[in-house]
Coordinates of C-alpha atoms in Angstrom, one line a residue:
M14 CA 120.1 103.8 118.7
Y15 CA 118.9 106.9 120.8
P16 CA 121.7 109.3 121.7
E17 CA 123.1 109.4 125.3
P18 CA 121.6 112.4 127.4
A19 CA 123.9 114.9 127.9
R20 CA 125.0 115.6 131.8
H21 CA 125.6 118.9 132.9
P22 CA 127.3 119.8 136.2
P23 CA 124.6 121.3 138.8
T24 CA 125.0 125.4 138.8
Y25 CA 124.9 126.9 142.3
G26 CA 123.7 130.5 142.4
P27 CA 123.4 133.0 145.4
V28 CA 119.9 132.4 147.3
E29 CA 118.2 135.5 148.0
V30 CA 115.9 135.4 151.1
H31 CA 112.8 137.8 151.1
Q32 CA 111.2 138.6 154.2
P33 CA 107.6 139.9 154.3
T34 CA 107.4 143.4 155.8
P35 CA 104.0 143.7 157.8
I36 CA 102.1 146.8 157.3
T37 CA 101.7 149.2 160.2
P38 CA 99.0 151.7 160.3
A39 CA 100.9 155.3 160.0
A40 CA 98.5 157.1 162.6
V41 CA 99.3 154.8 165.3
T42 CA 102.7 154.5 166.8
P43 CA 103.9 151.0 166.6
A44 CA 103.4 149.1 170.1
P45 CA 106.3 147.2 171.0
L46 CA 106.3 143.8 170.0
V47 CA 104.4 141.3 172.2
P48 CA 105.4 137.8 172.1
V49 CA 102.5 135.5 170.6
Q50 CA 102.0 132.0 171.8
P51 CA 102.2 129.7 169.2
G52 CA 99.0 128.4 167.5
T53 CA 97.1 131.9 167.6
V54 CA 96.4 133.4 164.5
P55 CA 95.4 137.3 164.0
T56 CA 92.2 137.8 162.3
V57 CA 93.6 139.6 159.5
A58 CA 97.1 139.4 158.3
S59 CA 98.6 141.9 156.0
V60 CA 102.1 141.8 154.4
V61 CA 104.5 143.7 152.0
L62 CA 106.3 141.6 149.6
P63 CA 109.7 142.7 148.2
D64 CA 108.3 143.8 145.1
G65 CA 105.7 146.2 147.0
R66 CA 102.6 144.2 146.6
V67 CA 100.4 144.1 149.6
V68 CA 98.8 140.6 150.3
T69 CA 96.0 140.4 152.9
G70 CA 95.0 137.2 154.1
Y71 CA 92.2 136.1 156.6
A72 CA 92.8 133.5 159.2
M73 CA 90.8 130.4 159.1
S74 CA 89.3 128.9 162.4
P75 CA 91.2 125.8 163.4
M76 CA 90.0 122.5 162.4
Q77 CA 87.8 121.0 164.9
P78 CA 88.1 117.2 165.2
E79 CA 84.8 115.6 164.8
A80 CA 82.5 114.5 167.6
L81 CA 83.3 110.8 168.6
T82 CA 80.2 108.8 167.9
A83 CA 78.8 107.6 171.2
K84 CA 79.3 103.9 171.7
P85 CA 76.4 101.7 171.4
A86 CA 74.3 100.7 174.5
V87 CA 75.2 97.0 173.5
S88 CA 78.1 95.6 172.5
R89 CA 78.8 94.2 168.9
A90 CA 79.9 90.7 170.3
A91 CA 76.5 90.4 172.5
V92 CA 74.5 91.6 169.3
N93 CA 76.5 88.7 167.2
V94 CA 75.9 86.2 169.9
A95 CA 72.2 86.9 170.0
L96 CA 71.7 86.8 166.4
G97 CA 73.6 83.8 166.1
G98 CA 71.2 82.2 168.8
V99 CA 68.0 83.4 167.0
G100 CA 69.4 81.6 163.5
F101 CA 70.5 78.4 165.8
L102 CA 67.0 78.4 166.8
A103 CA 65.5 78.8 163.4
V104 CA 67.6 76.2 161.8
C105 CA 66.4 73.8 164.8
G106 CA 62.8 74.6 164.1
G107 CA 63.1 74.1 160.6
L108 CA 64.7 70.7 161.0
L109 CA 61.6 69.9 163.4
L110 CA 59.2 70.8 160.7
L111 CA 61.0 68.9 158.4
T112 CA 61.1 65.6 160.2
T113 CA 57.4 66.2 161.3
F114 CA 56.7 66.4 157.5
I115 CA 58.6 63.5 156.8
T116 CA 57.0 61.4 159.5
A117 CA 53.6 62.5 158.3
L118 CA 54.3 61.7 154.8
T119 CA 55.6 58.3 155.7
A120 CA 52.2 57.5 157.6
L121 CA 50.1 58.9 154.8
I122 CA 52.1 56.4 152.1
T123 CA 51.9 53.6 154.8
Q124 CA 47.9 54.2 154.9
L125 CA 47.6 54.7 151.2
I126 CA 49.3 51.0 150.7
T127 CA 47.4 49.5 153.5
L128 CA 44.2 50.8 151.8
A129 CA 45.2 49.6 148.4
A130 CA 46.1 45.8 149.9
V131 CA 42.6 45.7 151.8
L132 CA 40.9 47.0 148.6
F133 CA 42.6 44.4 146.2
G134 CA 42.3 41.7 149.0
G135 CA 38.9 42.3 149.3
Y136 CA 38.2 42.4 145.6
A137 CA 40.1 39.1 145.1
A138 CA 38.4 37.4 147.9
V139 CA 35.0 38.4 146.4
Q140 CA 35.9 37.2 143.0
I141 CA 37.7 33.9 144.2
F142 CA 34.5 33.0 146.9
K143 CA 31.5 34.0 145.2
P144 CA 29.1 31.4 143.9
S145 CA 30.2 29.6 140.6
G146 CA 27.2 31.0 138.8
A147 CA 28.2 34.7 139.3
K148 CA 32.0 34.4 138.6
S149 CA 33.8 36.5 136.1
G150 CA 36.7 35.6 133.7
N151 CA 39.2 37.1 135.9
T152 CA 42.2 34.7 136.8
F153 CA 43.9 35.3 140.3
H154 CA 47.6 33.7 140.8
I155 CA 47.6 32.5 144.3
R156 CA 51.0 30.6 145.1
K157 CA 51.6 29.9 141.4
A158 CA 48.3 28.1 141.3
T159 CA 45.6 29.4 138.9
F160 CA 42.0 29.5 140.0
K161 CA 39.7 30.1 136.9
R162 CA 36.0 29.6 136.7
N163 CA 36.2 27.2 139.7
H164 CA 38.9 25.1 138.0
F165 CA 42.3 24.5 139.5
N166 CA 45.2 24.6 137.1
G167 CA 48.2 23.8 139.1

């Protein structure tokens, strides 16, 4: 569908290497070249390109590595263990409070049931055992027997 791309053999031509020529002041006689230790950079460097242009560059100060952060006084493992202990104590305290609340709630419900039984039992006893002239028309079922107005209907 698409035409094949045309493949051309690579062309190799002569390579020209241009070396920049440093500018030396005309009034001062050039000093003999002193070997420079690698890693040092002159403050200002000027070079002449083959086409006659002069390029001046300013050296940048080398990058300083960031200062290492000081290690914390306490190791991270010790902090994690301490936080785990605090969390464990909080959970234990919460469970203790929960069991205390459940125990108190159980005691309250037991007391309310006992109070209801005493009140109802007292009311039933008063109704059953009061004199016959003062009895009301309430019916109490005790052991499947019915006491109503001093009559036994079993």
